[in-house]
mmCIF file of C-alpha atoms in Angstrom:
data_model
loop_
_atom_site.group_PDB
_atom_site.id
_atom_site.type_symbol
_atom_site.label_atom_id
_atom_site.label_comp_id
_atom_site.label_asym_id
_atom_site.label_seq_id
_atom_site.Cartn_x
_atom_site.Cartn_y
_atom_site.Cartn_z
ATOM 1 C CA MET A 1 -17.577 -79.071 21.572
ATOM 2 C CA VAL A 2 -15.696 -75.586 21.385
ATOM 3 C CA ASP A 3 -15.230 -73.807 18.141
ATOM 4 C CA ALA A 4 -12.438 -71.713 16.702
ATOM 5 C CA ILE A 5 -14.775 -68.713 17.038
ATOM 6 C CA THR A 6 -14.947 -69.213 20.854
ATOM 7 C CA ILE A 7 -11.773 -70.143 21.120
ATOM 8 C CA LEU A 8 -10.648 -66.977 19.558
ATOM 9 C CA ALA A 9 -13.046 -64.828 21.481
ATOM 10 C CA VAL A 10 -11.652 -66.081 25.078
ATOM 11 C CA ALA A 11 -8.441 -65.383 23.564
ATOM 12 C CA LEU A 12 -9.420 -61.793 22.708
ATOM 13 C CA LEU A 13 -10.912 -61.154 26.299
ATOM 14 C CA VAL A 14 -7.270 -62.941 27.898
ATOM 15 C CA GLY A 15 -5.746 -60.755 25.339
ATOM 16 C CA GLY A 16 -7.728 -57.683 26.540
ATOM 17 C CA VAL A 17 -6.266 -58.690 30.564
ATOM 18 C CA ALA A 18 -2.895 -59.160 29.557
ATOM 19 C CA GLY A 19 -3.108 -55.608 27.198
ATOM 20 C CA THR A 20 -3.818 -53.642 30.459
ATOM 21 C CA VAL A 21 -0.010 -54.184 31.927
ATOM 22 C CA VAL A 22 1.304 -55.008 28.399
ATOM 23 C CA PRO A 23 2.647 -51.202 27.180
ATOM 24 C CA LEU A 24 1.136 -50.158 23.618
ATOM 25 C CA VAL A 25 -1.823 -52.805 23.821
ATOM 26 C CA PRO A 26 -5.795 -51.614 23.987
ATOM 27 C CA GLY A 27 -7.033 -54.071 26.542
ATOM 28 C CA GLY A 28 -10.102 -52.595 26.743
ATOM 29 C CA LEU A 29 -10.841 -52.640 23.127
ATOM 30 C CA LEU A 30 -9.297 -56.525 22.991
ATOM 31 C CA SER A 31 -12.080 -57.286 25.663
ATOM 32 C CA LEU A 32 -14.847 -55.368 23.740
ATOM 33 C CA SER A 33 -13.870 -57.223 20.788
ATOM 34 C CA GLY A 34 -14.102 -60.995 22.327
ATOM 35 C CA LEU A 35 -17.304 -59.955 23.604
ATOM 36 C CA LEU A 36 -18.925 -58.614 20.390
ATOM 37 C CA LEU A 37 -17.296 -61.283 18.531
ATOM 38 C CA TYR A 38 -18.935 -64.213 20.831
ATOM 39 C CA TRP A 39 -22.442 -62.662 20.830
ATOM 40 C CA TRP A 40 -22.492 -62.316 17.090
ATOM 41 C CA HIS A 41 -21.216 -65.531 16.664
ATOM 42 C CA THR A 42 -24.565 -67.119 18.818
ATOM 43 C CA GLY A 43 -26.778 -64.681 16.856
ATOM 44 C CA PHE A 44 -26.776 -62.249 19.325
ATOM 45 C CA THR A 45 -28.409 -64.699 22.031
ATOM 46 C CA GLU A 46 -25.630 -65.655 24.235
ATOM 47 C CA PRO A 47 -24.895 -64.204 26.906
ATOM 48 C CA GLY A 48 -28.329 -62.476 27.172
ATOM 49 C CA THR A 49 -29.144 -59.024 26.710
ATOM 50 C CA VAL A 50 -28.684 -57.829 30.185
ATOM 51 C CA ALA A 51 -25.375 -59.456 30.906
ATOM 52 C CA MET A 52 -23.929 -58.037 27.054
ATOM 53 C CA LEU A 53 -24.830 -54.558 28.342
ATOM 54 C CA ALA A 54 -23.241 -54.664 31.809
ATOM 55 C CA PHE A 55 -20.176 -56.169 29.826
ATOM 56 C CA LEU A 56 -20.302 -53.159 27.313
ATOM 57 C CA PHE A 57 -20.503 -50.780 29.931
ATOM 58 C CA LEU A 58 -17.418 -52.214 32.217
ATOM 59 C CA GLY A 59 -15.466 -52.266 28.799
ATOM 60 C CA LEU A 60 -16.499 -48.869 27.647
ATOM 61 C CA CYS A 61 -15.317 -47.723 31.099
ATOM 62 C CA THR A 62 -12.033 -49.793 30.565
ATOM 63 C CA VAL A 63 -11.281 -47.548 27.247
ATOM 64 C CA PHE A 64 -12.450 -44.350 28.778
ATOM 65 C CA VAL A 65 -10.248 -45.050 31.638
ATOM 66 C CA GLU A 66 -7.113 -46.195 29.324
ATOM 67 C CA PHE A 67 -7.078 -43.034 27.501
ATOM 68 C CA PHE A 68 -8.198 -40.464 29.811
ATOM 69 C CA ALA A 69 -6.979 -41.006 33.424
ATOM 70 C CA GLY A 70 -3.731 -40.330 33.289
ATOM 71 C CA ALA A 71 -4.193 -36.944 31.594
ATOM 72 C CA SER A 72 -7.392 -36.604 33.862
ATOM 73 C CA SER A 73 -5.129 -36.928 36.876
ATOM 74 C CA ALA A 74 -2.514 -34.622 35.745
ATOM 75 C CA ARG A 75 -5.036 -31.932 35.227
ATOM 76 C CA TYR A 76 -6.225 -32.476 38.458
ATOM 77 C CA GLY A 77 -2.906 -32.126 40.136
ATOM 78 C CA GLY A 78 -2.683 -28.733 38.406
ATOM 79 C CA ALA A 79 -0.657 -29.391 35.236
ATOM 80 C CA SER A 80 -1.662 -27.596 32.060
ATOM 81 C CA TRP A 81 -3.077 -28.759 28.684
ATOM 82 C CA THR A 82 0.425 -27.813 27.165
ATOM 83 C CA THR A 83 2.112 -29.759 30.054
ATOM 84 C CA THR A 84 -0.313 -32.491 29.382
ATOM 85 C CA ALA A 85 0.143 -32.991 25.609
ATOM 86 C CA ILE A 86 3.782 -32.807 26.391
ATOM 87 C CA ALA A 87 3.853 -35.214 28.818
ATOM 88 C CA VAL A 88 2.062 -37.470 26.654
ATOM 89 C CA VAL A 89 4.271 -37.910 23.918
ATOM 90 C CA VAL A 90 7.379 -37.896 25.916
ATOM 91 C CA ALA A 91 5.917 -40.739 27.703
ATOM 92 C CA MET A 92 4.691 -42.805 25.022
ATOM 93 C CA VAL A 93 8.098 -41.893 23.100
ATOM 94 C CA LEU A 94 9.933 -43.070 26.685
ATOM 95 C CA LEU A 95 7.663 -46.212 26.981
ATOM 96 C CA VAL A 96 8.595 -47.600 23.476
ATOM 97 C CA VAL A 97 12.411 -46.859 24.375
ATOM 98 C CA THR A 98 12.709 -47.640 27.731
ATOM 99 C CA GLY A 99 9.631 -49.570 28.364
ATOM 100 C CA PRO A 100 6.883 -48.831 31.731
ATOM 101 C CA VAL A 101 9.734 -47.475 33.953
ATOM 102 C CA GLY A 102 10.446 -45.179 31.158
ATOM 103 C CA LEU A 103 6.829 -44.169 31.002
ATOM 104 C CA VAL A 104 6.590 -43.247 34.851
ATOM 105 C CA VAL A 105 10.021 -41.359 35.185
ATOM 106 C CA GLY A 106 10.004 -39.604 31.899
ATOM 107 C CA LEU A 107 5.848 -38.646 32.524
ATOM 108 C CA PHE A 108 6.836 -37.616 36.080
ATOM 109 C CA GLY A 109 10.044 -35.434 34.895
ATOM 110 C CA THR A 110 8.261 -34.005 32.053
ATOM 111 C CA VAL A 111 5.272 -32.701 34.049
ATOM 112 C CA PHE A 112 7.952 -31.349 37.137
ATOM 113 C CA LEU A 113 10.122 -29.771 34.796
ATOM 114 C CA VAL A 114 7.431 -27.908 32.219
ATOM 115 C CA GLU A 115 5.452 -26.867 34.835
ATOM 116 C CA PHE A 116 8.100 -25.416 36.708
ATOM 117 C CA VAL A 117 9.321 -23.783 34.054
ATOM 118 C CA ARG A 118 5.844 -22.615 33.497
ATOM 119 C CA ASN A 119 5.393 -21.392 36.642
ATOM 120 C CA GLY A 120 8.538 -21.435 38.653
ATOM 121 C CA ASP A 121 6.847 -22.986 41.737
ATOM 122 C CA LEU A 122 8.348 -26.587 43.137
ATOM 123 C CA GLU A 123 5.356 -27.457 45.240
ATOM 124 C CA THR A 124 2.930 -26.839 42.496
ATOM 125 C CA SER A 125 5.374 -28.706 39.931
ATOM 126 C CA SER A 126 5.953 -31.518 42.043
ATOM 127 C CA ARG A 127 2.178 -31.871 42.902
ATOM 128 C CA ALA A 128 0.765 -31.987 39.119
ATOM 129 C CA ALA A 129 3.985 -34.811 38.539
ATOM 130 C CA PHE A 130 3.302 -36.751 41.413
ATOM 131 C CA TYR A 131 -0.501 -36.832 40.466
ATOM 132 C CA ALA A 132 0.003 -37.494 37.224
ATOM 133 C CA SER A 133 2.386 -40.575 37.781
ATOM 134 C CA VAL A 134 -0.231 -42.162 40.509
ATOM 135 C CA GLY A 135 -2.777 -41.690 37.867
ATOM 136 C CA VAL A 136 -1.361 -43.665 35.226
ATOM 137 C CA LEU A 137 -0.070 -46.382 37.644
ATOM 138 C CA ALA A 138 -3.893 -45.928 39.428
ATOM 139 C CA SER A 139 -5.289 -46.183 35.698
ATOM 140 C CA THR A 140 -3.345 -49.553 34.961
ATOM 141 C CA ALA A 141 -4.759 -50.995 38.119
ATOM 142 C CA VAL A 142 -8.429 -50.140 37.308
ATOM 143 C CA GLN A 143 -8.083 -51.114 34.366
ATOM 144 C CA VAL A 144 -6.680 -54.706 35.244
ATOM 145 C CA LEU A 145 -9.804 -54.677 37.480
ATOM 146 C CA LEU A 146 -12.557 -54.030 34.874
ATOM 147 C CA THR A 147 -10.702 -56.726 31.989
ATOM 148 C CA VAL A 148 -10.216 -59.327 34.960
ATOM 149 C CA THR A 149 -13.958 -58.837 35.680
ATOM 150 C CA ILE A 150 -15.100 -58.791 32.389
ATOM 151 C CA PHE A 151 -13.416 -61.750 31.363
ATOM 152 C CA LEU A 152 -14.531 -63.547 34.685
ATOM 153 C CA GLY A 153 -17.965 -62.536 34.386
ATOM 154 C CA PHE A 154 -18.074 -63.905 30.647
ATOM 155 C CA VAL A 155 -16.532 -67.195 31.707
ATOM 156 C CA VAL A 156 -19.195 -67.504 34.336
ATOM 157 C CA VAL A 157 -22.284 -66.748 32.115
ATOM 158 C CA VAL A 158 -21.315 -68.651 28.946
ATOM 159 C CA PHE A 159 -19.594 -71.805 30.326
ATOM 160 C CA VAL A 160 -20.875 -72.307 33.790
ATOM 161 C CA LEU A 161 -24.874 -70.821 33.964
#
């Protein structure tokens, strides 16, 4: 029989997967919470230490990607730290007001405009905006893959093996 804590832990893991595509929901942190809750509930015995370390590593990678991939891609594309900071604020506001499309469009537009004002170069500004936008979309894809891997691995280790 499955108890309430196990159900809650699985719900947190499912929420972690959903949270990677739902704006403003920390998918990686939900996945980590589900893992740690279940591990604590079993007296730190299930899943085993090696599996748990692997899951924790994947969860921490998800959190890192969630918080730093978009900004890193903007910087890699040539955007300044100031541009990156302004774009993050504008993108978050537009995300709340207009949803995910607003985030991507707002991020692209903000990085492009601020970089164009800063350096006056159309090509450099376009490249920085493109990298920032692709980075945000790619980070979402990576987060989905990581949280799905955590969830499926957890199900296999806990319920199948």
